[in-house]
Short mmCIF file of C-alpha atoms in Angstrom, two decimals:
data_model
loop_
_atom_site.label_atom_id
_atom_site.label_comp_id
_atom_site.label_asym_id
_atom_site.label_seq_id
_atom_site.Cartn_x
_atom_site.Cartn_y
_atom_site.Cartn_z
CA MET A 1 36.57 -10.94 54.34
CA LEU A 2 37.38 -14.05 52.26
CA LEU A 3 33.98 -15.79 52.33
CA ASN A 4 33.03 -16.01 48.64
CA LYS A 5 31.57 -19.30 47.38
CA LEU A 6 33.98 -19.16 44.46
CA LYS A 7 37.70 -19.17 45.10
CA ASP A 8 39.19 -15.76 45.76
CA LYS A 9 41.67 -14.63 43.15
CA ILE A 10 44.77 -12.79 44.37
CA LEU A 11 47.11 -10.94 42.02
CA PHE A 12 50.66 -10.56 43.36
CA PHE A 13 53.13 -7.90 42.22
CA LEU A 14 56.55 -9.52 42.60
CA ASP A 15 59.95 -7.83 42.48
CA GLY A 16 63.54 -8.68 43.34
CA TRP A 17 62.89 -8.54 47.09
CA PHE A 18 61.08 -11.93 47.03
CA PHE A 19 59.01 -10.68 49.97
CA HIS A 20 55.65 -11.31 48.35
CA TYR A 21 56.86 -14.53 46.77
CA GLY A 22 57.23 -15.93 50.29
CA ILE A 23 53.82 -14.54 51.26
CA ALA A 24 52.25 -16.17 48.18
CA LYS A 25 53.78 -19.53 49.13
CA GLN A 26 52.50 -19.38 52.71
CA LEU A 27 49.07 -18.04 51.75
CA HIS A 28 48.44 -20.73 49.15
CA GLN A 29 49.33 -23.42 51.71
CA LYS A 30 46.92 -22.02 54.27
CA TYR A 31 44.04 -20.81 52.09
CA ASP A 32 42.30 -22.30 49.05
CA CYS A 33 42.61 -19.54 46.45
CA GLU A 34 43.80 -18.85 42.93
CA ILE A 35 46.94 -16.75 42.62
CA ALA A 36 48.65 -15.08 39.69
CA ALA A 37 51.68 -12.81 39.48
CA ILE A 38 53.07 -9.80 37.68
CA VAL A 39 56.85 -10.09 37.84
CA ASP A 40 59.19 -7.09 37.57
CA VAL A 41 62.78 -8.39 37.77
CA GLU A 42 66.03 -8.62 35.83
CA ASP A 43 67.08 -11.50 33.54
CA LYS A 44 68.76 -13.77 36.10
CA THR A 45 65.89 -13.53 38.56
CA LYS A 46 63.39 -13.92 35.74
CA GLN A 47 64.77 -17.40 35.03
CA PHE A 48 64.08 -18.36 38.65
CA PHE A 49 60.42 -17.42 38.33
CA LYS A 50 60.12 -19.28 35.03
CA ASN A 51 61.56 -22.47 36.54
CA GLN A 52 60.16 -22.32 40.08
CA SER A 53 57.53 -24.84 41.20
CA MET A 54 57.06 -23.96 44.89
CA VAL A 55 54.21 -21.53 44.20
CA PRO A 56 51.51 -22.70 41.73
CA PHE A 57 50.73 -19.40 40.02
CA LYS A 58 47.86 -19.82 37.57
CA ASN A 59 49.40 -17.16 35.33
CA THR A 60 52.68 -15.27 35.39
CA TRP A 61 53.24 -12.09 33.38
CA TYR A 62 56.56 -10.26 32.99
CA LEU A 63 56.47 -6.47 32.93
CA THR A 64 59.74 -5.98 31.04
CA ASP A 65 58.49 -8.18 28.18
CA ASN A 66 55.62 -5.79 27.56
CA VAL A 67 57.02 -2.28 28.09
CA SER A 68 59.79 -0.42 26.24
CA ILE A 69 60.56 3.12 25.10
CA LYS A 70 58.75 4.22 21.95
CA ASN A 71 57.82 7.58 20.41
CA GLU A 72 54.26 6.79 19.39
CA TYR A 73 51.14 6.49 21.53
CA ASP A 74 47.36 6.31 21.22
CA SER A 75 45.95 9.39 22.94
CA LYS A 76 42.36 8.18 22.56
CA PHE A 77 43.17 4.95 24.38
CA LEU A 78 44.83 6.87 27.21
CA GLU A 79 41.75 9.09 27.57
CA GLU A 80 39.54 5.99 27.77
CA ILE A 81 41.78 4.49 30.46
CA GLU A 82 41.61 7.68 32.53
CA LYS A 83 37.82 7.62 32.41
CA LYS A 84 37.49 3.88 33.00
CA TYR A 85 39.75 3.82 36.07
CA ASN A 86 39.28 7.43 37.22
CA ILE A 87 43.01 8.21 37.18
CA ASP A 88 45.18 11.15 36.12
CA LEU A 89 48.01 9.65 34.07
CA TRP A 90 50.11 12.81 33.89
CA LYS A 91 49.96 13.17 37.67
CA ILE A 92 51.13 9.57 38.05
CA ALA A 93 53.95 10.15 35.55
CA TYR A 94 54.95 13.37 37.32
CA SER A 95 55.41 11.43 40.57
CA ASP A 96 57.98 9.04 39.07
CA ARG A 97 61.60 9.75 40.02
CA GLU A 98 62.93 8.45 36.67
CA PHE A 99 60.83 10.95 34.68
CA ARG A 100 61.86 13.88 36.87
CA LYS A 101 65.01 15.96 37.43
CA PHE A 102 66.52 13.18 39.56
CA ASN A 103 67.39 11.13 36.46
CA LYS A 104 71.00 12.03 35.56
CA PHE A 105 71.20 9.78 32.51
CA HIS A 106 68.22 10.47 30.24
CA LYS A 107 65.64 13.21 29.80
CA PHE A 108 62.38 11.58 28.75
CA THR A 109 60.28 13.35 26.14
CA ASP A 110 56.50 13.65 26.52
CA ASP A 111 56.04 11.16 23.68
CA GLU A 112 58.30 8.61 25.36
CA ILE A 113 56.48 8.97 28.69
CA LEU A 114 53.05 8.62 27.09
CA SER A 115 54.18 5.58 25.07
CA ILE A 116 55.38 3.89 28.27
CA LEU A 117 52.11 4.72 30.03
CA GLU A 118 50.08 3.33 27.14
CA GLN A 119 51.96 0.02 27.15
CA GLU A 120 51.62 -0.30 30.93
CA CYS A 121 47.90 0.52 30.83
CA ARG A 122 47.27 -2.07 28.12
CA PHE A 123 49.35 -4.64 30.01
CA PHE A 124 47.62 -4.11 33.37
CA SER A 125 44.14 -3.70 31.90
CA ASN A 126 44.41 -6.96 29.95
CA ILE A 127 45.52 -8.81 33.09
CA LEU A 128 42.65 -7.42 35.17
CA ASP A 129 40.14 -8.32 32.45
CA LYS A 130 41.57 -11.82 32.00
CA PHE A 131 42.31 -12.90 35.59
CA LYS A 132 39.59 -10.82 37.30
CA PRO A 133 41.28 -10.71 40.74
CA ASN A 134 39.51 -9.88 44.00
CA PHE A 135 42.69 -8.67 45.66
CA LEU A 136 46.05 -7.12 44.75
CA ALA A 137 48.95 -8.03 47.03
CA THR A 138 51.78 -5.53 46.71
CA PHE A 139 54.34 -3.57 48.66
CA ILE A 140 53.82 0.16 49.14
CA PRO A 141 54.08 1.70 45.62
CA ILE A 142 57.36 3.47 44.88
CA THR A 143 57.57 3.44 41.09
CA HIS A 144 54.91 4.96 38.86
CA HIS A 145 53.97 1.61 37.26
CA ASN A 146 53.41 0.00 40.67
CA PHE A 147 51.30 2.99 41.72
CA LEU A 148 49.41 2.88 38.40
CA LEU A 149 48.46 -0.78 38.97
CA HIS A 150 47.46 0.01 42.54
CA GLN A 151 45.13 2.81 41.43
CA MET A 152 43.64 0.80 38.55
CA CYS A 153 42.81 -2.00 40.97
CA LYS A 154 41.53 0.26 43.74
CA ASN A 155 39.24 2.19 41.38
CA SER A 156 37.83 -0.91 39.68
CA GLY A 157 36.73 -2.86 42.76
CA VAL A 158 39.89 -4.91 43.29
CA ILE A 159 40.92 -4.56 46.95
CA PRO A 160 44.62 -3.63 47.37
CA LEU A 161 46.39 -5.41 50.21
CA THR A 162 49.21 -2.87 50.50
CA LEU A 163 52.10 -3.91 52.72
CA ALA A 164 54.12 -1.16 54.39
CA THR A 165 56.68 -0.81 57.15
CA VAL A 166 55.73 1.12 60.29
CA LYS A 167 57.70 2.94 62.98
CA LEU A 168 58.09 -0.21 65.08
CA TRP A 169 60.79 -2.87 64.76
CA LYS A 170 59.63 -6.10 63.06
CA ARG A 171 56.13 -4.76 62.50
CA MET A 172 54.29 -4.09 59.24
CA MET A 173 50.77 -3.10 58.24
CA ILE A 174 48.40 -4.06 55.44
CA SER A 175 45.77 -1.60 54.21
CA LYS A 176 43.92 -0.49 51.10
CA THR A 177 45.67 2.89 51.04
CA PRO A 178 49.42 2.97 51.78
CA LEU A 179 50.24 3.98 55.36
CA GLU A 180 46.59 4.62 56.25
CA PHE A 181 44.55 2.45 58.59
CA ASP A 182 41.37 1.00 57.13
CA SER A 183 38.27 1.94 59.12
CA ILE A 184 37.65 -0.66 61.82
CA THR A 185 34.90 -1.15 64.37
CA LEU A 186 35.94 -2.40 67.79
CA PRO A 187 33.62 -4.57 69.90
CA GLN A 188 31.69 -2.71 72.59
CA ASN A 189 33.41 -4.67 75.36
CA HIS A 190 36.91 -4.07 73.95
CA LYS A 191 39.35 -2.70 76.49
CA PHE A 192 42.68 -1.07 75.77
CA ASP A 193 45.70 -1.93 77.87
CA ASN A 194 46.35 0.73 80.46
CA LEU A 195 49.79 2.11 79.67
CA ASP A 196 51.19 5.28 81.18
CA ASN A 197 53.54 7.57 79.27
CA SER A 198 56.71 6.05 80.73
CA ASN A 199 55.73 2.52 79.63
CA LEU A 200 54.76 3.78 76.20
CA GLU A 201 58.03 5.68 75.76
CA LYS A 202 60.02 2.60 76.81
CA TYR A 203 58.09 0.42 74.37
CA LEU A 204 58.72 2.85 71.50
CA TYR A 205 62.40 3.14 72.41
CA ASP A 206 62.89 -0.63 72.60
CA ASN A 207 61.13 -1.08 69.25
CA ASP A 208 62.73 1.81 67.38
CA PRO A 209 63.45 0.43 63.87
CA PHE A 210 66.29 2.90 63.20
CA LYS A 211 68.08 1.85 66.38
CA GLN A 212 67.74 -1.85 65.52
CA MET A 213 68.84 -1.29 61.91
CA THR A 214 71.97 0.54 63.12
CA ILE A 215 72.86 -2.41 65.35
CA LYS A 216 72.24 -4.87 62.51
CA LYS A 217 74.39 -2.88 60.07
CA LYS A 218 77.28 -2.81 62.56
CA MET A 219 77.07 -6.58 62.95
CA ASN A 220 77.13 -7.17 59.20
CA PHE A 221 79.26 -4.24 58.05
CA LYS A 222 82.11 -6.32 56.61
CA ASP A 223 79.75 -8.56 54.65
CA ASN A 224 77.77 -5.62 53.36
CA LYS A 225 80.94 -3.77 52.37
CA PHE A 226 82.19 -6.78 50.42
CA GLN A 227 78.85 -7.16 48.66
CA ARG A 228 78.85 -3.48 47.71
CA TYR A 229 82.28 -3.66 46.08
CA PHE A 230 81.45 -6.98 44.45
CA SER A 231 78.29 -5.50 42.91
CA ILE A 232 80.25 -2.50 41.61
CA MET A 233 82.86 -4.73 39.94
CA LYS A 234 80.13 -6.94 38.49
CA PHE A 235 78.34 -3.92 37.03
CA PHE A 236 81.42 -2.51 35.28
CA LEU A 237 82.92 -5.81 34.16
CA GLY A 238 79.75 -7.72 33.27
CA ALA A 239 77.73 -7.52 30.06
CA ARG A 240 74.40 -5.73 29.81
CA THR A 241 71.44 -8.09 29.51
CA LYS A 242 68.51 -7.57 27.14
CA VAL A 243 66.15 -6.90 30.05
CA TYR A 244 68.56 -4.33 31.51
CA GLU A 245 68.80 -2.46 28.21
CA LYS A 246 65.05 -2.64 27.58
CA ARG A 247 63.96 -1.34 31.00
CA TYR A 248 63.03 2.33 30.62
CA SER A 249 64.67 3.32 33.91
CA ASN A 250 68.07 2.13 32.62
CA THR A 251 68.01 4.30 29.49
CA GLY A 252 71.32 6.15 29.19
CA ARG A 253 72.94 4.23 32.07
CA THR A 254 76.03 3.17 30.17
CA LYS A 255 79.13 2.13 32.09
CA SER A 256 80.94 5.36 31.22
CA ALA A 257 77.93 7.51 32.18
CA VAL A 258 77.53 5.75 35.53
CA PHE A 259 81.28 6.03 36.25
CA LYS A 260 81.28 9.75 35.40
CA ASN A 261 78.24 10.31 37.62
CA LYS A 262 79.82 8.47 40.57
CA ILE A 263 83.04 10.47 40.29
CA GLY A 264 81.00 13.70 40.14
CA ASN A 265 79.02 12.70 43.24
CA PHE A 266 82.24 11.94 45.11
CA TYR A 267 83.73 15.40 44.46
CA ASN A 268 80.40 17.18 45.08
CA LYS A 269 80.16 15.47 48.47
CA LYS A 270 83.69 16.60 49.37
CA GLN A 271 83.01 20.21 48.32
CA ARG A 272 79.70 20.42 50.19
CA LEU A 273 81.18 18.94 53.34
CA SER A 274 84.03 21.46 53.17
CA TYR A 275 81.53 24.31 52.76
CA ILE A 276 79.49 23.07 55.73
CA ASN A 277 82.56 22.78 57.98
CA LYS A 278 83.74 26.28 57.06
CA ASN A 279 80.47 28.20 57.13
CA LEU A 280 77.84 26.50 59.30
CA GLU A 281 77.46 27.06 63.03
CA THR A 282 78.19 23.94 65.06
CA ASN A 283 77.88 25.31 68.61
CA VAL A 284 74.30 26.35 69.31
CA PRO A 285 73.87 28.21 72.64
CA SER A 286 71.50 26.19 74.82
CA GLU A 287 69.88 29.32 76.30
CA VAL A 288 68.84 30.74 72.93
CA PRO A 289 65.42 29.57 71.63
CA PHE A 290 65.54 28.34 68.04
CA VAL A 291 63.51 26.40 65.49
CA TYR A 292 65.10 23.43 63.73
CA TYR A 293 63.68 22.89 60.23
CA PRO A 294 65.42 19.98 58.45
CA LEU A 295 65.19 19.63 54.69
CA HIS A 296 63.82 16.36 53.37
CA TYR A 297 66.00 13.96 51.41
CA GLU A 298 65.18 13.67 47.70
CA PRO A 299 64.14 11.68 45.77
CA GLU A 300 61.72 10.17 48.28
CA ARG A 301 58.29 8.57 47.92
CA VAL A 302 56.51 10.90 50.36
CA LEU A 303 57.49 13.91 48.21
CA LEU A 304 56.64 12.22 44.91
CA ILE A 305 53.72 9.78 44.91
CA ASP A 306 52.21 11.10 48.15
CA ALA A 307 52.66 14.79 47.26
CA PRO A 308 53.73 15.20 43.61
CA TYR A 309 53.19 18.97 43.45
CA TYR A 310 54.90 19.82 46.74
#
């Protein structure tokens, strides 16, 4: 795949997980290529990327420096972007959890949403025109701006290397389209391992990610609990940074608003649990046929980006 005479150019989308930062470091050590990065992090982490020297990024761009809430937008430019990259901007905006009913702190107007989209489109388009990457390395898109970049790359000839978790412990997949296998051609003499159902079921059970995550959480419960309370105290006692205030998803998230929302969630949870215990059936007769239809948790990527109208 990477056989061009010129060096391949790989654009990384980096966030606070540092997952792709580690991949960029390893890849650059093993393969002669040019790498650049779009960084989407808060102030403290931003300073790390500005001072780091382990990964020789040719260029580094910071998303929060280029996007903020405004009330003006260029509709003609947005139309040109839709045609150039064959994308539906309103559909992408509709799939974002911060623009939808799930946001308890701010109701975005159409003008605000379109202004954010315009700034992001200009930002991403300028990077693609300047750096001209062959590949985009990113995690499975969750936010609308990550998905927007993914679609702009995919529809302009830049191959997305989309990393996603799978239903097996310590396994991940990389593909052009999130959670879909790229078409592959197996050699004619390729033979699959002969596994019967019992071996397959045992393999799936032993590699169940939810089972392993439960064990890991039990081992680190005290540490995780301390970190949770520490983060809460830091949020309410610390000062808001410029990047925090500028990020569109933090609009309206004042300390008092967050505190009020948390208290409301606590009482709502108590009331709903009380209703469930008083009114729902807990003993289902084993001899009676029934259909179990669970409701999906929201907000969730598969009901937003993957299926925005459903």
